[in-house]
């Protein structure tokens, strides 16, 4: 066996261990079970029609099943020549969600190897990153795209660091492919946060370049990386262009309205509202759950302690059994600032201990870009609790106002701390740092980390209130004595104490192992093994509180997450074309109706903007005129005895109708306000911008005129019209001009917007065939760019391999 192959044996062993670790944690996947992910259940409903057509051999880019109709670009559409997606699928060969956990491991492992760490340390760092609690919990709730994007972050950093190191060829190729994989995940918020981290790296390297008088090399490296990113964008051209096109019309884009549904003035600005952006803001004190998992009670659904003072206090109130159960279901052990939180963003007591140690041992630019990015992302995660910085970023930093849930930027912290910890351990183990320096760093770290934990334990009641913002409201609502509030705080203090002691135990064990190493009582390999075991036991112990085997169900449950009921069966008997709204829940936050029907509602983070406006103004209020114009024939309601039932709406306008009156609106505000109490069957609201497209004669109703739908598929609708004079037709289809083309007798025709969201067309006199076809140019244009980019990458990769081969051959000679 050649020495070259021998070098790869340890890495192959590590890869096998990563596969074993991923499958061991999510072992039910080996029994053909899947994890029940609430967000993915909703996605299944939204994407059902898309998947059905795909199974029949057709890839559709428009679905009728959600929000009255929308592109499938954000619902898992597959594009021609998307070869980078094929590579991504190859890398994710394990069953989900074990595939994402494996990507976590392998991504950071490669990054740490690029940082020139020993494979054993890289293995430990990868485990610390992959088992970080936040990264596991997002798999539990179904934030797959987020997990996917996070997993490729270390690979992108690997390419960047290689390039800055002067490895231009491989730096370019790794950056290009890694960035392409990052973009293919389609979670631009995570990619944006990665960009902020890269900015910190760039500044650190720029300062270092000035100090070392290597500025030309710096800008050469930046140029190489920019070319790599441009090519990566090209590989994902279709998805990026389609997403950009749709985003402009979604709730993430700019609205034309200047008023809210309640009549108040709307603040017109690009991007999301400040309150919406900062709704999930991490509390300043809450950030300590990076070190002590249940510092603030854990997650919103965490249970009370076994010996609960709250339960004892409730039993003394004399409340009925039914009341006691209702109260206990609402008692929050979580006492942080966020409205709801699934789990703490715990990165591990041992990992934090090693990261603090690294602050004393690590020198140079790596330390400073990690530290600067750590504090930047920590402060930004506080959102409204650090309003000065948040407001600055929202107002002045491009695109920052496009994303909500600022607390999720802590994923960068989840990445940085394991890197710093393992690099610090590397410094402790090497011979370049003086023994005295190592000992001082160890004692300082033990004193700081252990000391803080002990202080928290001894003075917890003086330092922390353990009070939730809703304690008083809960006690007042159920008329509970103040002793009940005291009992809740006592329970939270007990939970805090339990996990603080747990943290102190792991810190003590890690410190003990390092102490023995510094005293030459144990060698390097046993030390690494002990720390690896401590890290895994620590993190997995917390992870299993929130994501475990109980979360898995049989595969068919997730394949069909919404079970049939009498209402669905009743509606299914009607083979006509119509829409359904599910009034048993919030229809604009549920994918259940979309699973079985063409739904007016749906579930998506970026809803069609005008449909959301219509919902806020009318649909949520049950405005029957608006439901009629959207061709809502069935309304699912809840019957106390029968359960969900389908109520037929006999007044639905149908798929198409002719109107006799037109009201022109000057503004978008008028467009939507005029819909109130409008007879949508007889009158249309048209914006003044489309006035020229309506011949005067078209509003003269021909009593004998008719128009009927004769064929309907998601991307192709056909109507037959007959009239003796031009007529104005309204279609119960969402107006989306970036793809939908109209034809009359096979020739292109113009159409326009009516009633704020619908399509309208002036139909000429006579008998005609009217068609709408969804022919998005963005798919064709993007696919061409992707194909060209793929060919370029293949040529460059071939050249890179040949260059490396020639270089190695020259060295050997």
Coordinates of C-alpha atoms in Angstrom, one line a residue, residues 430-692:
X430 CA 1.6 21.2 20.7
X431 CA 5.2 21.9 21.7
X432 CA 5.3 25.5 20.5
X433 CA 3.5 27.0 23.5
X434 CA 5.6 27.1 26.7
X435 CA 4.5 24.8 29.5
X436 CA 4.2 27.7 31.9
X437 CA 1.9 29.5 29.5
X438 CA -0.3 26.4 29.2
X439 CA -0.5 26.0 33.0
X440 CA -1.4 29.7 33.5
X441 CA -4.1 29.4 30.8
X442 CA -5.5 26.3 32.5
X443 CA -5.6 27.8 35.9
X444 CA -7.2 31.0 34.7
X445 CA -9.8 29.1 32.7
X446 CA -10.7 26.8 35.5
X447 CA -11.0 29.7 37.9
X448 CA -13.1 31.8 35.6
X449 CA -15.4 29.1 34.2
X450 CA -15.7 27.1 37.4
X451 CA -15.8 30.2 39.6
X452 CA -18.7 31.8 37.6
X453 CA -20.7 28.5 37.9
X454 CA -20.1 28.3 41.7
X455 CA -21.1 32.0 42.1
X456 CA -24.3 31.3 40.1
X457 CA -25.1 28.4 42.4
X458 CA -24.4 30.2 45.6
X459 CA -26.1 33.5 44.9
X460 CA -28.7 32.4 42.4
X461 CA -31.6 33.9 44.3
X462 CA -29.8 37.3 44.6
X463 CA -28.7 37.4 41.0
X464 CA -31.8 36.1 39.2
X465 CA -35.5 36.6 39.7
X466 CA -36.7 33.4 38.0
X467 CA -39.8 35.4 37.1
X468 CA -41.6 34.9 33.8
X469 CA -43.4 37.9 32.2
X470 CA -46.7 36.0 32.3
X471 CA -46.6 34.8 35.9
X472 CA -48.9 37.6 37.1
X473 CA -51.4 37.2 34.3
X474 CA -51.6 33.5 34.8
X475 CA -52.2 33.9 38.6
X476 CA -54.7 36.6 38.0
X477 CA -56.7 34.7 35.3
X478 CA -57.1 31.6 37.5
X479 CA -57.4 33.7 40.8
X480 CA -54.4 32.0 42.3
X481 CA -52.7 33.2 45.5
X482 CA -49.3 34.9 45.3
X483 CA -47.8 31.7 46.9
X484 CA -48.4 30.1 43.5
X485 CA -46.1 32.6 41.8
X486 CA -43.5 32.0 44.4
X487 CA -43.8 28.2 43.9
X488 CA -43.3 28.6 40.1
X489 CA -40.1 30.6 40.7
X490 CA -39.0 28.0 43.2
X491 CA -39.3 25.3 40.6
X492 CA -37.4 27.3 38.1
X493 CA -34.6 27.8 40.6
X494 CA -34.5 24.1 41.2
X495 CA -34.2 23.4 37.4
X496 CA -31.5 26.0 37.2
X497 CA -29.6 24.4 40.2
X498 CA -29.9 21.0 38.7
X499 CA -28.3 22.0 35.3
X500 CA -25.8 24.3 36.9
X501 CA -24.5 21.4 39.0
X502 CA -24.5 19.3 35.8
X503 CA -22.4 21.9 34.1
X504 CA -20.0 22.2 37.0
X505 CA -19.6 18.4 37.0
X506 CA -18.6 18.3 33.3
X507 CA -16.3 21.3 33.7
X508 CA -14.6 19.6 36.7
X509 CA -14.2 16.4 34.8
X510 CA -12.7 18.2 31.8
X511 CA -10.4 20.3 34.0
X512 CA -9.3 17.1 35.8
X513 CA -8.4 15.4 32.6
X514 CA -6.4 18.5 31.4
X515 CA -4.7 18.7 34.8
X516 CA -3.6 15.1 34.6
X517 CA -2.2 15.8 31.1
X518 CA -0.3 18.8 32.2
X519 CA 1.2 16.8 35.1
X520 CA 2.2 14.1 32.6
X521 CA -0.1 11.6 34.2
X522 CA -1.9 10.8 30.9
X523 CA -0.8 11.0 27.3
X524 CA -2.3 13.0 24.4
X525 CA -4.5 10.2 22.9
X526 CA -6.2 9.2 26.2
X527 CA -6.8 12.9 26.9
X528 CA -8.5 13.4 23.5
X529 CA -10.6 10.3 24.0
X530 CA -11.7 11.4 27.5
X531 CA -12.7 14.9 26.2
X532 CA -14.5 13.4 23.2
X533 CA -16.5 11.1 25.5
X534 CA -17.3 14.0 27.9
X535 CA -18.4 16.3 25.0
X536 CA -20.7 13.6 23.4
X537 CA -22.2 12.5 26.7
X538 CA -22.8 16.2 27.7
X539 CA -24.4 17.3 24.4
X540 CA -26.3 14.1 23.6
X541 CA -27.7 14.1 27.2
X542 CA -29.3 17.5 26.6
X543 CA -30.2 16.7 22.9
X544 CA -32.2 13.7 23.9
X545 CA -34.4 15.8 26.2
X546 CA -35.8 17.4 23.0
X547 CA -35.2 15.1 20.1
X548 CA -35.3 11.3 20.7
X549 CA -36.8 8.1 19.5
X550 CA -40.3 9.1 20.7
X551 CA -40.4 11.7 18.0
X552 CA -40.3 9.1 15.2
X553 CA -43.4 7.7 13.5
X554 CA -44.0 5.2 10.8
X555 CA -43.1 6.6 7.3
X556 CA -46.7 6.6 6.1
X557 CA -47.6 9.0 8.8
X558 CA -45.4 11.7 7.4
X559 CA -46.3 10.7 3.8
X560 CA -49.9 11.4 4.7
X561 CA -49.7 13.8 7.7
X562 CA -53.3 15.0 7.3
X563 CA -55.9 12.3 7.7
X564 CA -59.1 12.2 5.7
X565 CA -62.3 13.2 7.4
X566 CA -65.9 13.4 6.4
X567 CA -65.5 16.9 5.1
X568 CA -62.7 16.0 2.8
X569 CA -64.6 12.9 1.5
X570 CA -67.7 14.9 1.0
X571 CA -65.8 17.6 -1.0
X572 CA -64.0 15.0 -3.1
X573 CA -67.3 13.8 -4.6
X574 CA -67.5 17.1 -6.4
X575 CA -65.2 16.8 -9.5
X576 CA -65.6 20.4 -10.6
X577 CA -63.1 23.2 -10.3
X578 CA -63.4 25.3 -7.2
X579 CA -61.5 26.3 -4.0
X580 CA -61.8 25.3 -0.4
X581 CA -61.1 27.2 2.8
X582 CA -60.6 25.5 6.1
X583 CA -62.2 27.6 8.8
X584 CA -61.4 25.0 11.5
X585 CA -58.0 26.6 11.9
X586 CA -56.1 29.6 10.7
X587 CA -56.3 28.9 6.9
X588 CA -53.3 31.1 6.1
X589 CA -51.1 29.1 8.5
X590 CA -52.1 25.5 7.6
X591 CA -51.3 23.2 4.8
X592 CA -54.0 20.7 5.7
X593 CA -56.6 21.9 3.1
X594 CA -53.8 22.1 0.4
X595 CA -53.1 18.4 0.8
X596 CA -56.6 17.5 -0.5
X597 CA -58.0 20.5 -2.3
X598 CA -57.3 23.6 -4.2
X599 CA -57.1 25.8 -1.1
X600 CA -57.5 29.5 -0.6
X601 CA -55.0 29.3 2.3
X602 CA -51.7 27.6 2.9
X603 CA -48.6 27.5 5.0
X604 CA -45.5 29.4 3.9
X605 CA -42.9 31.9 5.3
X606 CA -43.2 34.0 2.2
X607 CA -46.9 34.1 1.3
X608 CA -48.1 35.8 -1.9
X609 CA -48.2 39.4 -0.9
X610 CA -51.5 40.5 -2.3
X611 CA -53.3 37.3 -1.1
X612 CA -52.0 38.0 2.4
X613 CA -53.4 41.6 2.1
X614 CA -56.7 40.2 1.0
X615 CA -56.7 37.8 4.0
X616 CA -56.0 40.6 6.5
X617 CA -58.7 42.9 5.0
X618 CA -61.5 40.4 4.1
X619 CA -60.9 36.6 4.2
X620 CA -60.0 36.5 7.9
X621 CA -63.3 38.4 8.5
X622 CA -65.3 35.9 6.4
X623 CA -66.3 38.4 3.7
X624 CA -68.5 36.3 1.4
X625 CA -68.1 38.5 -1.6
X626 CA -64.4 38.0 -1.6
X627 CA -64.8 34.3 -1.1
X628 CA -67.2 34.2 -4.0
X629 CA -64.8 35.9 -6.4
X630 CA -62.0 33.4 -5.4
X631 CA -64.4 30.6 -6.4
X632 CA -64.6 29.2 -2.8
X633 CA -67.3 26.6 -3.1
X634 CA -66.7 24.8 0.2
X635 CA -66.0 26.1 3.7
X636 CA -64.8 23.5 6.2
X637 CA -66.2 24.3 9.6
X638 CA -66.1 22.5 13.0
X639 CA -69.3 20.8 14.3
X640 CA -69.2 20.0 18.0
X641 CA -70.8 16.6 17.4
X642 CA -69.8 15.6 13.9
X643 CA -66.3 17.1 13.7
X644 CA -65.2 18.9 10.5
X645 CA -68.0 19.3 8.0
X646 CA -68.1 20.8 4.5
X647 CA -70.5 23.7 4.0
X648 CA -71.3 24.4 0.4
X649 CA -71.3 28.0 -0.8
X650 CA -73.9 28.3 -3.5
X651 CA -72.9 31.8 -4.4
X652 CA -69.3 31.1 -5.6
X653 CA -68.7 33.0 -8.9
X654 CA -67.2 30.0 -10.6
X655 CA -63.9 29.9 -12.5
X656 CA -64.8 32.7 -14.9
X657 CA -67.6 35.3 -15.4
X658 CA -68.5 38.4 -17.4
X659 CA -69.1 41.7 -15.7
X660 CA -71.1 44.7 -16.7
X661 CA -69.6 47.5 -14.5
X662 CA -66.1 48.8 -13.9
X663 CA -64.9 51.0 -11.1
X664 CA -61.5 52.5 -11.7
X665 CA -59.1 52.8 -8.7
X666 CA -56.5 55.5 -8.4
X667 CA -54.3 53.6 -5.9
X668 CA -53.8 50.2 -4.4
X669 CA -55.6 51.4 -1.3
X670 CA -58.7 52.1 -3.4
X671 CA -58.3 48.8 -5.2
X672 CA -58.6 46.8 -2.0
X673 CA -61.0 49.1 -0.1
X674 CA -63.6 49.1 -3.0
X675 CA -63.9 45.4 -2.6
X676 CA -65.9 45.9 0.6
X677 CA -69.6 45.1 -0.1
X678 CA -68.8 44.8 -3.8
X679 CA -71.1 42.7 -6.0
X680 CA -68.1 40.9 -7.5
X681 CA -70.4 39.0 -9.9
X682 CA -71.4 42.2 -11.7
X683 CA -68.7 44.8 -11.0
X684 CA -64.9 44.8 -11.4
X685 CA -62.3 47.0 -9.7
X686 CA -59.6 48.0 -12.2
X687 CA -56.5 50.0 -11.4
X688 CA -56.2 53.1 -13.6
X689 CA -52.9 51.7 -15.0
X690 CA -54.9 49.2 -16.9
X691 CA -57.6 51.6 -18.1
X692 CA -56.2 51.7 -21.7

